[in-house]
């Protein structure tokens, strides 16, 4: 009984750390070689496009883009200049965080990227960084967390924490939809 209570307290402390760690952006470089946006949450794509327009990086990969999303639609929502198109790659092959890391690794290798801003929701950031570090050794990674405007339900934090623990233990390779749906899933927007 005491051991179970101790494990429950440890798990709760870990959840608290997880919620705080994802929000920590750290110091960003004045300029990075690239930006990757992991799709799936409000404000992520818009922030990535705005960072590119501000000159914070040379190139942008939007990983996990849906099959019907267009560059014109994304640019319109972000209120940025459509002339960014030649510097943006729409990656459509990733269907999981592990897939995002694999898609990003291909893109990083293609463009010889050595420093990367990683844009995703704060609650997704710890797991995203765990997968990115595993797939991108030698690449400097800088988290840029997005806080959803409507807050985050506790059940989502708990689910993401559980997935993070699995990713840290290397279990993500056994679950989910695989790494990529196709080997060449990225297409330049321009």
Backbone as JSON Lines, residues from 0, in Angstrom:
{"i":0,"aa":"X","n":[0.82,-1.2,0.0],"ca":[0.0,0.0,0.0],"c":[0.87,1.26,0.0]}
{"i":1,"aa":"X","n":[1.9,1.26,0.83],"ca":[2.81,2.4,0.9],"c":[3.57,2.57,-0.41]}
{"i":2,"aa":"X","n":[3.96,1.45,-1.02],"ca":[4.67,1.51,-2.3],"c":[3.76,2.09,-3.38]}
{"i":3,"aa":"X","n":[2.49,1.7,-3.4],"ca":[1.54,2.22,-4.38],"c":[1.34,3.72,-4.19]}
{"i":4,"aa":"X","n":[1.25,4.16,-2.96],"ca":[1.1,5.59,-2.68],"c":[2.34,6.35,-3.12]}
{"i":5,"aa":"X","n":[3.49,5.77,-2.88],"ca":[4.75,6.4,-3.3],"c":[4.83,6.52,-4.82]}
{"i":6,"aa":"X","n":[4.42,5.45,-5.52],"ca":[4.41,5.5,-6.99],"c":[3.42,6.54,-7.51]}
{"i":7,"aa":"X","n":[2.25,6.64,-6.86],"ca":[1.26,7.63,-7.27],"c":[1.8,9.04,-7.07]}
{"i":8,"aa":"X","n":[2.47,9.29,-5.95],"ca":[3.07,10.61,-5.71],"c":[4.17,10.91,-6.73]}
{"i":9,"aa":"X","n":[4.97,9.92,-7.03],"ca":[6.03,10.09,-8.02],"c":[5.44,10.42,-9.39]}
{"i":10,"aa":"X","n":[4.37,9.7,-9.75],"ca":[3.72,9.94,-11.03],"c":[3.13,11.35,-11.08]}
{"i":11,"aa":"X","n":[2.48,11.79,-9.99],"ca":[1.91,13.14,-9.94],"c":[3.0,14.22,-10.02]}
{"i":12,"aa":"X","n":[4.11,13.99,-9.33],"ca":[5.23,14.95,-9.4],"c":[5.76,15.01,-10.83]}
{"i":13,"aa":"X","n":[5.84,13.86,-11.48],"ca":[6.28,13.82,-12.87],"c":[5.33,14.56,-13.78]}
{"i":14,"aa":"X","n":[4.04,14.41,-13.55],"ca":[3.04,15.13,-14.35],"c":[3.21,16.64,-14.17]}
{"i":15,"aa":"X","n":[3.46,17.08,-12.95],"ca":[3.7,18.51,-12.7],"c":[4.93,19.0,-13.43]}
{"i":16,"aa":"X","n":[6.02,18.22,-13.36],"ca":[7.23,18.58,-14.1],"c":[6.94,18.66,-15.59]}
{"i":17,"aa":"X","n":[6.22,17.66,-16.11],"ca":[5.9,17.58,-17.53],"c":[5.15,18.83,-18.0]}
{"i":18,"aa":"X","n":[4.13,19.24,-17.24],"ca":[3.34,20.41,-17.62],"c":[4.19,21.67,-17.64]}
{"i":19,"aa":"X","n":[5.12,21.79,-16.71],"ca":[6.0,22.97,-16.67],"c":[7.09,22.9,-17.72]}
{"i":20,"aa":"X","n":[7.68,21.73,-17.92],"ca":[8.81,21.58,-18.85],"c":[8.41,21.91,-20.28]}
{"i":21,"aa":"X","n":[7.21,21.55,-20.67],"ca":[6.77,21.82,-22.04],"c":[6.63,23.29,-22.35]}
{"i":22,"aa":"X","n":[6.37,24.1,-21.33],"ca":[6.19,25.54,-21.53],"c":[7.52,26.29,-21.63]}
{"i":23,"aa":"X","n":[8.61,25.65,-21.22],"ca":[9.91,26.31,-21.19],"c":[10.5,26.39,-22.59]}
{"i":24,"aa":"X","n":[10.62,27.6,-23.1],"ca":[11.14,27.78,-24.45],"c":[12.66,27.85,-24.45]}
{"i":25,"aa":"X","n":[13.24,28.34,-23.38],"ca":[14.69,28.5,-23.37],"c":[15.09,29.67,-24.26]}
{"i":26,"aa":"X","n":[16.37,29.8,-24.45],"ca":[16.89,30.88,-25.28],"c":[16.97,30.42,-26.72]}
{"i":27,"aa":"X","n":[16.35,31.16,-27.6],"ca":[16.38,30.84,-29.02],"c":[17.54,31.55,-29.69]}
{"i":28,"aa":"X","n":[18.14,30.92,-30.69],"ca":[19.19,31.61,-31.43],"c":[18.59,32.75,-32.24]}
{"i":29,"aa":"X","n":[19.4,33.73,-32.58],"ca":[18.92,34.83,-33.41],"c":[18.48,34.31,-34.77]}
{"i":30,"aa":"X","n":[19.15,33.24,-35.23],"ca":[18.83,32.65,-36.53],"c":[19.16,31.16,-36.48]}
{"i":31,"aa":"X","n":[18.29,30.35,-37.04],"ca":[18.52,28.9,-37.16],"c":[18.47,28.53,-38.64]}
{"i":32,"aa":"X","n":[19.0,27.36,-38.95],"ca":[18.94,26.9,-40.35],"c":[17.51,26.6,-40.77]}
{"i":33,"aa":"X","n":[16.72,26.04,-39.84],"ca":[15.37,25.64,-40.21],"c":[14.4,25.7,-39.06]}
{"i":34,"aa":"X","n":[13.14,25.54,-39.42],"ca":[12.03,25.47,-38.47],"c":[11.22,24.25,-38.87]}
{"i":35,"aa":"X","n":[10.78,23.48,-37.89],"ca":[9.81,22.41,-38.14],"c":[8.6,22.68,-37.28]}
{"i":36,"aa":"X","n":[7.43,22.58,-37.9],"ca":[6.16,22.69,-37.2],"c":[5.52,21.31,-37.22]}
{"i":37,"aa":"X","n":[5.15,20.82,-36.05],"ca":[4.43,19.56,-35.95],"c":[2.95,19.91,-35.87]}
{"i":38,"aa":"X","n":[2.19,19.53,-36.89],"ca":[0.78,19.93,-36.98],"c":[-0.06,19.2,-35.93]}
{"i":39,"aa":"X","n":[-1.28,19.7,-35.76],"ca":[-2.21,19.03,-34.87],"c":[-2.79,19.91,-33.79]}
{"i":40,"aa":"X","n":[-2.39,21.15,-33.69],"ca":[-2.93,22.01,-32.65],"c":[-3.02,23.45,-33.12]}
{"i":41,"aa":"X","n":[-3.87,24.21,-32.47],"ca":[-4.1,25.61,-32.83],"c":[-2.85,26.44,-32.69]}
{"i":42,"aa":"X","n":[-2.6,27.28,-33.67],"ca":[-1.54,28.27,-33.62],"c":[-0.16,27.78,-34.02]}
{"i":43,"aa":"X","n":[0.03,26.5,-34.19],"ca":[1.36,25.96,-34.5],"c":[1.85,26.43,-35.88]}
{"i":44,"aa":"X","n":[1.05,26.16,-36.91],"ca":[1.47,26.5,-38.28],"c":[1.62,28.0,-38.43]}
{"i":45,"aa":"X","n":[0.7,28.74,-37.86],"ca":[0.75,30.2,-37.96],"c":[2.06,30.72,-37.35]}
{"i":46,"aa":"X","n":[2.44,30.23,-36.17],"ca":[3.67,30.68,-35.53],"c":[4.89,30.31,-36.36]}
{"i":47,"aa":"X","n":[4.92,29.11,-36.89],"ca":[6.05,28.69,-37.72],"c":[6.22,29.59,-38.94]}
{"i":48,"aa":"X","n":[5.13,29.89,-39.61],"ca":[5.19,30.76,-40.79],"c":[5.61,32.18,-40.39]}
{"i":49,"aa":"X","n":[5.13,32.66,-39.26],"ca":[5.5,34.01,-38.8],"c":[6.99,34.06,-38.45]}
{"i":50,"aa":"X","n":[7.51,33.0,-37.81],"ca":[8.95,32.96,-37.5],"c":[9.78,32.98,-38.78]}
{"i":51,"aa":"X","n":[9.33,32.26,-39.81],"ca":[10.05,32.26,-41.08],"c":[10.01,33.65,-41.71]}
{"i":52,"aa":"X","n":[8.85,34.28,-41.7],"ca":[8.72,35.62,-42.27],"c":[9.59,36.63,-41.52]}
{"i":53,"aa":"X","n":[9.76,36.44,-40.21],"ca":[10.61,37.33,-39.4],"c":[12.1,37.1,-39.63]}
{"i":54,"aa":"X","n":[12.44,36.09,-40.43],"ca":[13.85,35.82,-40.71],"c":[14.55,34.99,-39.63]}
{"i":55,"aa":"X","n":[13.78,34.28,-38.81],"ca":[14.39,33.48,-37.73],"c":[15.05,32.2,-38.25]}
{"i":56,"aa":"X","n":[14.77,31.84,-39.53],"ca":[15.38,30.67,-40.14],"c":[15.3,30.8,-41.66]}
{"i":57,"aa":"X","n":[16.04,29.91,-42.33],"ca":[16.09,29.94,-43.8],"c":[14.96,29.15,-44.44]}
{"i":58,"aa":"X","n":[14.53,28.07,-43.78],"ca":[13.56,27.15,-44.37],"c":[12.57,26.69,-43.3]}
{"i":59,"aa":"X","n":[11.42,26.18,-43.75],"ca":[10.38,25.69,-42.85],"c":[9.81,24.39,-43.39]}
{"i":60,"aa":"X","n":[9.72,23.39,-42.51],"ca":[8.99,22.16,-42.8],"c":[7.74,22.15,-41.93]}
{"i":61,"aa":"X","n":[6.59,21.97,-42.56],"ca":[5.35,21.77,-41.82],"c":[5.07,20.27,-41.94]}
{"i":62,"aa":"X","n":[5.29,19.54,-40.86],"ca":[5.23,18.08,-40.87],"c":[3.86,17.59,-40.42]}
{"i":63,"aa":"X","n":[3.31,16.66,-41.21],"ca":[2.01,16.09,-40.87],"c":[0.84,16.87,-41.46]}
{"i":64,"aa":"X","n":[1.06,17.54,-42.56],"ca":[0.01,18.33,-43.2],"c":[-1.04,17.39,-43.79]}
{"i":65,"aa":"X","n":[-2.3,17.72,-43.59],"ca":[-3.39,16.93,-44.13],"c":[-3.41,16.94,-45.65]}
{"i":66,"aa":"X","n":[-4.02,15.94,-46.25],"ca":[-4.0,15.8,-47.72],"c":[-4.71,16.92,-48.47]}
{"i":67,"aa":"X","n":[-5.63,17.61,-47.83],"ca":[-6.37,18.65,-48.54],"c":[-5.9,20.07,-48.22]}
{"i":68,"aa":"X","n":[-5.02,20.22,-47.24],"ca":[-4.54,21.56,-46.87],"c":[-3.65,22.12,-47.97]}
{"i":69,"aa":"X","n":[-3.84,23.38,-48.28],"ca":[-3.02,24.03,-49.31],"c":[-2.13,25.1,-48.68]}
{"i":70,"aa":"X","n":[-1.04,25.38,-49.35],"ca":[-0.14,26.43,-48.88],"c":[-0.88,27.76,-48.83]}
{"i":71,"aa":"X","n":[-1.68,28.06,-49.84],"ca":[-2.42,29.33,-49.88],"c":[-3.32,29.48,-48.65]}
{"i":72,"aa":"X","n":[-3.98,28.4,-48.26],"ca":[-4.85,28.42,-47.08],"c":[-4.05,28.67,-45.81]}
{"i":73,"aa":"X","n":[-2.91,28.0,-45.68],"ca":[-2.06,28.16,-44.49],"c":[-1.51,29.58,-44.38]}
{"i":74,"aa":"X","n":[-1.07,30.14,-45.5],"ca":[-0.53,31.5,-45.53],"c":[-1.61,32.52,-45.19]}
{"i":75,"aa":"X","n":[-2.8,32.29,-45.7],"ca":[-3.92,33.2,-45.42],"c":[-4.23,33.22,-43.92]}
{"i":76,"aa":"X","n":[-4.31,32.04,-43.31],"ca":[-4.6,31.96,-41.87],"c":[-3.51,32.62,-41.03]}
{"i":77,"aa":"X","n":[-2.26,32.49,-41.47],"ca":[-1.14,33.05,-40.71],"c":[-0.91,34.53,-41.01]}
{"i":78,"aa":"X","n":[-1.58,35.04,-42.03],"ca":[-1.43,36.44,-42.45],"c":[0.03,36.77,-42.74]}
{"i":79,"aa":"X","n":[0.67,35.93,-43.55],"ca":[2.06,36.17,-43.96],"c":[2.13,36.25,-45.48]}
{"i":80,"aa":"X","n":[3.26,36.7,-45.97],"ca":[3.48,36.9,-47.4],"c":[3.57,35.57,-48.15]}
{"i":81,"aa":"X","n":[2.75,35.37,-49.18],"ca":[2.79,34.13,-49.96],"c":[4.13,33.89,-50.66]}
{"i":82,"aa":"X","n":[4.95,34.93,-50.77],"ca":[6.25,34.74,-51.44],"c":[7.2,33.85,-50.63]}
{"i":83,"aa":"X","n":[6.79,33.43,-49.43],"ca":[7.58,32.49,-48.64],"c":[7.58,31.09,-49.24]}
{"i":84,"aa":"X","n":[6.7,30.82,-50.18],"ca":[6.49,29.48,-50.73],"c":[7.76,28.71,-51.07]}
{"i":85,"aa":"X","n":[8.75,29.3,-51.73],"ca":[9.94,28.52,-52.09],"c":[10.75,28.03,-50.88]}
{"i":86,"aa":"X","n":[10.5,28.61,-49.72],"ca":[11.26,28.25,-48.52],"c":[10.48,27.31,-47.59]}
{"i":87,"aa":"X","n":[9.28,26.89,-48.03],"ca":[8.4,26.07,-47.2],"c":[8.19,24.71,-47.84]}
{"i":88,"aa":"X","n":[8.3,23.68,-47.02],"ca":[8.01,22.31,-47.45],"c":[6.8,21.81,-46.69]}
{"i":89,"aa":"X","n":[5.81,21.31,-47.42],"ca":[4.64,20.7,-46.79],"c":[4.88,19.2,-46.73]}
{"i":90,"aa":"X","n":[5.1,18.7,-45.53],"ca":[5.32,17.27,-45.33],"c":[4.0,16.58,-45.03]}
{"i":91,"aa":"X","n":[3.62,15.66,-45.88],"ca":[2.31,15.01,-45.75],"c":[2.4,13.54,-45.32]}
{"i":92,"aa":"X","n":[3.6,13.05,-45.06],"ca":[3.76,11.62,-44.78],"c":[3.61,11.24,-43.32]}
{"i":93,"aa":"X","n":[3.85,12.14,-42.4],"ca":[3.86,11.8,-40.97],"c":[2.44,11.74,-40.42]}
{"i":94,"aa":"X","n":[2.19,10.68,-39.62],"ca":[0.89,10.51,-38.97],"c":[1.05,10.3,-37.47]}
{"i":95,"aa":"X","n":[2.24,10.54,-36.95],"ca":[2.52,10.36,-35.53],"c":[3.73,11.23,-35.19]}
{"i":96,"aa":"X","n":[4.0,11.37,-33.91],"ca":[5.17,12.15,-33.49],"c":[6.45,11.46,-33.96]}
{"i":97,"aa":"X","n":[6.48,10.16,-33.88],"ca":[7.63,9.42,-34.4],"c":[7.77,9.64,-35.91]}
{"i":98,"aa":"X","n":[6.64,9.67,-36.6],"ca":[6.65,9.97,-38.03],"c":[7.13,11.38,-38.31]}
{"i":99,"aa":"X","n":[6.74,12.35,-37.46],"ca":[7.24,13.72,-37.61],"c":[8.76,13.73,-37.53]}
{"i":100,"aa":"X","n":[9.31,12.99,-36.57],"ca":[10.77,12.95,-36.4],"c":[11.44,12.33,-37.62]}
{"i":101,"aa":"X","n":[10.86,11.27,-38.17],"ca":[11.44,10.62,-39.35],"c":[11.35,11.54,-40.57]}
{"i":102,"aa":"X","n":[10.2,12.19,-40.75],"ca":[10.02,13.11,-41.87],"c":[11.0,14.29,-41.74]}
{"i":103,"aa":"X","n":[11.15,14.78,-40.52],"ca":[12.08,15.89,-40.27],"c":[13.51,15.46,-40.54]}
{"i":104,"aa":"X","n":[13.88,14.26,-40.14],"ca":[15.25,13.77,-40.38],"c":[15.57,13.74,-41.86]}
{"i":105,"aa":"X","n":[14.63,13.3,-42.69],"ca":[14.85,13.3,-44.15],"c":[15.04,14.71,-44.66]}
{"i":106,"aa":"X","n":[14.21,15.62,-44.21],"ca":[14.26,17.02,-44.64],"c":[15.56,17.68,-44.19]}
{"i":107,"aa":"X","n":[15.94,17.44,-42.93],"ca":[17.18,17.99,-42.38],"c":[18.38,17.51,-43.19]}
{"i":108,"aa":"X","n":[18.39,16.24,-43.54],"ca":[19.5,15.71,-44.33],"c":[19.52,16.33,-45.72]}
{"i":109,"aa":"X","n":[18.35,16.45,-46.34],"ca":[18.27,17.03,-47.69],"c":[18.79,18.46,-47.74]}
{"i":110,"aa":"X","n":[18.44,19.25,-46.74],"ca":[18.81,20.67,-46.73],"c":[20.05,20.98,-45.89]}
{"i":111,"aa":"X","n":[20.71,19.97,-45.36],"ca":[21.93,20.14,-44.54],"c":[21.68,21.1,-43.37]}
{"i":112,"aa":"X","n":[20.59,20.85,-42.66],"ca":[20.19,21.67,-41.51],"c":[21.0,21.24,-40.28]}
{"i":113,"aa":"X","n":[21.56,22.21,-39.57],"ca":[22.3,21.86,-38.34],"c":[21.69,22.49,-37.09]}
{"i":114,"aa":"X","n":[20.74,23.43,-37.27],"ca":[20.03,24.02,-36.12],"c":[18.57,24.18,-36.5]}
{"i":115,"aa":"X","n":[17.69,23.83,-35.55],"ca":[16.28,23.71,-35.88],"c":[15.4,24.22,-34.74]}
{"i":116,"aa":"X","n":[14.47,25.12,-35.07],"ca":[13.43,25.54,-34.14],"c":[12.3,24.51,-34.26]}
{"i":117,"aa":"X","n":[11.83,23.98,-33.13],"ca":[10.77,22.97,-33.11],"c":[9.52,23.61,-32.55]}
{"i":118,"aa":"X","n":[8.48,23.74,-33.37],"ca":[7.24,24.4,-32.97],"c":[6.15,23.34,-32.81]}
{"i":119,"aa":"X","n":[5.59,23.27,-31.62],"ca":[4.44,22.41,-31.33],"c":[3.8,22.92,-30.04]}
{"i":120,"aa":"X","n":[2.67,22.35,-29.68],"ca":[1.99,22.75,-28.44],"c":[2.85,22.39,-27.24]}
{"i":121,"aa":"X","n":[2.75,23.17,-26.18],"ca":[3.6,22.95,-25.0],"c":[3.42,21.55,-24.42]}
{"i":122,"aa":"X","n":[2.19,21.04,-24.44],"ca":[1.94,19.72,-23.86],"c":[2.51,18.59,-24.74]}
{"i":123,"aa":"X","n":[2.79,18.89,-25.99],"ca":[3.35,17.9,-26.91],"c":[4.87,18.02,-26.98]}
{"i":124,"aa":"X","n":[5.42,19.14,-26.52],"ca":[6.85,19.44,-26.69],"c":[7.78,18.4,-26.06]}
{"i":125,"aa":"X","n":[7.59,17.96,-24.81],"ca":[8.53,16.98,-24.25],"c":[8.64,15.71,-25.09]}
{"i":126,"aa":"X","n":[7.51,15.18,-25.55],"ca":[7.54,13.97,-26.37],"c":[8.14,14.25,-27.74]}
{"i":127,"aa":"X","n":[7.78,15.39,-28.32],"ca":[8.34,15.76,-29.62],"c":[9.86,15.89,-29.54]}
{"i":128,"aa":"X","n":[10.34,16.52,-28.49],"ca":[11.8,16.69,-28.34],"c":[12.49,15.34,-28.11]}
{"i":129,"aa":"X","n":[11.84,14.43,-27.37],"ca":[12.42,13.1,-27.15],"c":[12.57,12.37,-28.49]}
{"i":130,"aa":"X","n":[11.55,12.42,-29.33],"ca":[11.62,11.74,-30.63],"c":[12.6,12.46,-31.57]}
{"i":131,"aa":"X","n":[12.61,13.8,-31.53],"ca":[13.52,14.55,-32.4],"c":[14.98,14.29,-32.01]}
{"i":132,"aa":"X","n":[15.27,14.29,-30.72],"ca":[16.65,14.03,-30.28],"c":[17.11,12.65,-30.74]}
{"i":133,"aa":"X","n":[16.22,11.69,-30.65],"ca":[16.55,10.33,-31.07],"c":[16.82,10.26,-32.57]}
{"i":134,"aa":"X","n":[16.05,10.98,-33.36],"ca":[16.17,10.92,-34.82],"c":[17.11,11.92,-35.45]}
{"i":135,"aa":"X","n":[17.55,12.92,-34.66],"ca":[18.39,13.99,-35.21],"c":[19.64,14.22,-34.36]}
{"i":136,"aa":"X","n":[20.47,13.2,-34.19],"ca":[21.69,13.42,-33.4],"c":[22.59,14.44,-34.11]}
{"i":137,"aa":"X","n":[23.17,15.33,-33.34],"ca":[24.06,16.33,-33.92],"c":[23.37,17.59,-34.4]}
{"i":138,"aa":"X","n":[22.04,17.63,-34.38],"ca":[21.3,18.83,-34.78],"c":[20.9,19.57,-33.51]}
{"i":139,"aa":"X","n":[21.22,20.87,-33.46],"ca":[20.83,21.7,-32.32],"c":[19.32,21.95,-32.41]}
{"i":140,"aa":"X","n":[18.58,21.55,-31.37],"ca":[17.13,21.68,-31.35],"c":[16.71,22.73,-30.32]}
{"i":141,"aa":"X","n":[15.81,23.62,-30.73],"ca":[15.34,24.7,-29.86],"c":[13.82,24.66,-29.8]}
{"i":142,"aa":"X","n":[13.25,24.32,-28.63],"ca":[11.78,24.25,-28.53],"c":[11.13,25.62,-28.56]}
{"i":143,"aa":"X","n":[10.04,25.71,-29.32],"ca":[9.21,26.92,-29.37],"c":[7.78,26.46,-29.07]}
{"i":144,"aa":"X","n":[7.42,26.41,-27.78],"ca":[6.1,25.88,-27.41],"c":[4.98,26.87,-27.68]}
{"i":145,"aa":"X","n":[3.84,26.32,-28.09],"ca":[2.63,27.1,-28.33],"c":[1.64,26.75,-27.22]}
{"i":146,"aa":"X","n":[1.06,27.76,-26.61],"ca":[0.02,27.54,-25.6],"c":[-1.32,27.77,-26.27]}
{"i":147,"aa":"X","n":[-2.17,26.73,-26.3],"ca":[-3.48,26.89,-26.93],"c":[-4.29,27.99,-26.24]}
{"i":148,"aa":"X","n":[-5.02,28.78,-27.01],"ca":[-5.76,29.91,-26.43],"c":[-6.86,29.49,-25.46]}
{"i":149,"aa":"X","n":[-7.41,28.3,-25.62],"ca":[-8.52,27.86,-24.78],"c":[-8.09,26.97,-23.62]}
{"i":150,"aa":"X","n":[-6.77,26.88,-23.36],"ca":[-6.3,26.02,-22.29],"c":[-6.24,24.56,-22.73]}
{"i":151,"aa":"X","n":[-5.86,23.69,-21.8],"ca":[-5.69,22.27,-22.1],"c":[-6.4,21.45,-21.03]}
{"i":152,"aa":"X","n":[-7.28,20.55,-21.43],"ca":[-7.94,19.71,-20.44],"c":[-6.94,18.78,-19.74]}
{"i":153,"aa":"X","n":[-7.2,18.49,-18.48],"ca":[-6.32,17.63,-17.69],"c":[-6.15,16.27,-18.35]}
{"i":154,"aa":"X","n":[-7.21,15.73,-18.93],"ca":[-7.11,14.41,-19.55],"c":[-6.12,14.41,-20.71]}
{"i":155,"aa":"X","n":[-6.0,15.53,-21.43],"ca":[-5.03,15.63,-22.52],"c":[-3.61,15.67,-21.96]}
{"i":156,"aa":"X","n":[-3.4,16.43,-20.87],"ca":[-2.09,16.45,-20.23],"c":[-1.68,15.06,-19.75]}
{"i":157,"aa":"X","n":[-2.63,14.36,-19.13],"ca":[-2.35,13.01,-18.63],"c":[-2.01,12.07,-19.79]}
{"i":158,"aa":"X","n":[-2.78,12.14,-20.87],"ca":[-2.51,11.29,-22.04],"c":[-1.15,11.59,-22.63]}
{"i":159,"aa":"X","n":[-0.82,12.88,-22.78],"ca":[0.48,13.25,-23.35],"c":[1.64,12.85,-22.44]}
{"i":160,"aa":"X","n":[1.44,12.96,-21.14],"ca":[2.47,12.54,-20.18],"c":[2.72,11.05,-20.31]}
{"i":161,"aa":"X","n":[1.67,10.28,-20.44],"ca":[1.81,8.83,-20.6],"c":[2.54,8.51,-21.9]}
{"i":162,"aa":"X","n":[2.2,9.19,-22.97],"ca":[2.88,8.98,-24.26],"c":[4.35,9.4,-24.16]}
{"i":163,"aa":"X","n":[4.61,10.5,-23.45],"ca":[5.99,10.94,-23.25],"c":[6.81,9.88,-22.53]}
{"i":164,"aa":"X","n":[6.23,9.31,-21.46],"ca":[6.94,8.26,-20.73],"c":[7.25,7.08,-21.65]}
{"i":165,"aa":"X","n":[6.29,6.72,-22.49],"ca":[6.51,5.65,-23.46],"c":[7.61,5.99,-24.45]}
{"i":166,"aa":"X","n":[7.62,7.23,-24.93],"ca":[8.66,7.66,-25.87],"c":[10.03,7.64,-25.22]}
{"i":167,"aa":"X","n":[10.12,8.09,-23.97],"ca":[11.39,8.09,-23.26],"c":[11.92,6.67,-23.06]}
{"i":168,"aa":"X","n":[11.01,5.72,-22.92],"ca":[11.39,4.32,-22.73],"c":[11.63,3.62,-24.08]}
{"i":169,"aa":"X","n":[11.43,4.35,-25.18],"ca":[11.65,3.77,-26.5],"c":[10.5,2.9,-26.98]}
{"i":170,"aa":"X","n":[9.34,3.02,-26.35],"ca":[8.2,2.18,-26.7],"c":[7.41,2.69,-27.89]}
{"i":171,"aa":"X","n":[7.65,3.93,-28.31],"ca":[6.86,4.51,-29.4],"c":[7.05,3.74,-30.7]}
{"i":172,"aa":"X","n":[8.15,3.04,-30.86],"ca":[8.35,2.29,-32.1],"c":[7.39,1.1,-32.21]}
{"i":173,"aa":"X","n":[6.77,0.71,-31.1],"ca":[5.86,-0.43,-31.09],"c":[4.4,-0.04,-31.22]}
{"i":174,"aa":"X","n":[4.11,1.26,-31.13],"ca":[2.73,1.71,-31.15],"c":[2.54,2.78,-32.22]}
{"i":175,"aa":"X","n":[1.31,3.07,-32.54],"ca":[1.02,4.14,-33.49],"c":[0.95,3.62,-34.91]}
{"i":176,"aa":"X","n":[0.98,4.54,-35.84],"ca":[0.77,4.24,-37.24],"c":[2.07,4.13,-38.01]}
{"i":177,"aa":"X","n":[3.16,3.95,-37.34],"ca":[4.43,3.82,-38.05],"c":[5.1,5.16,-38.2]}
{"i":178,"aa":"X","n":[6.22,5.14,-38.88],"ca":[7.01,6.36,-39.03],"c":[6.47,7.24,-40.14]}
{"i":179,"aa":"X","n":[6.39,6.71,-41.34],"ca":[5.94,7.5,-42.48],"c":[5.0,6.68,-43.34]}
{"i":180,"aa":"X","n":[4.04,7.35,-43.95],"ca":[3.12,6.64,-44.83],"c":[3.73,6.4,-46.2]}
{"i":181,"aa":"X","n":[4.72,7.19,-46.56],"ca":[5.4,7.03,-47.83],"c":[6.81,7.61,-47.69]}
{"i":182,"aa":"X","n":[7.78,7.08,-48.41],"ca":[9.14,7.54,-48.22],"c":[9.37,8.99,-48.63]}
{"i":183,"aa":"X","n":[8.71,9.48,-49.64],"ca":[8.95,10.84,-50.11],"c":[7.7,11.68,-49.89]}
{"i":184,"aa":"X","n":[7.34,11.92,-48.62],"ca":[6.1,12.6,-48.32],"c":[6.16,14.11,-48.35]}
{"i":185,"aa":"X","n":[7.35,14.67,-48.47],"ca":[7.45,16.13,-48.42],"c":[7.43,16.72,-49.82]}
{"i":186,"aa":"X","n":[6.77,17.85,-49.94],"ca":[6.72,18.55,-51.21],"c":[6.86,20.03,-50.93]}
{"i":187,"aa":"X","n":[7.74,20.68,-51.7],"ca":[7.9,22.12,-51.53],"c":[6.59,22.81,-51.88]}
{"i":188,"aa":"X","n":[6.3,23.89,-51.15],"ca":[5.05,24.62,-51.34],"c":[5.08,25.44,-52.62]}
{"i":189,"aa":"X","n":[6.26,25.84,-53.02],"ca":[6.37,26.73,-54.18],"c":[6.35,26.06,-55.51]}
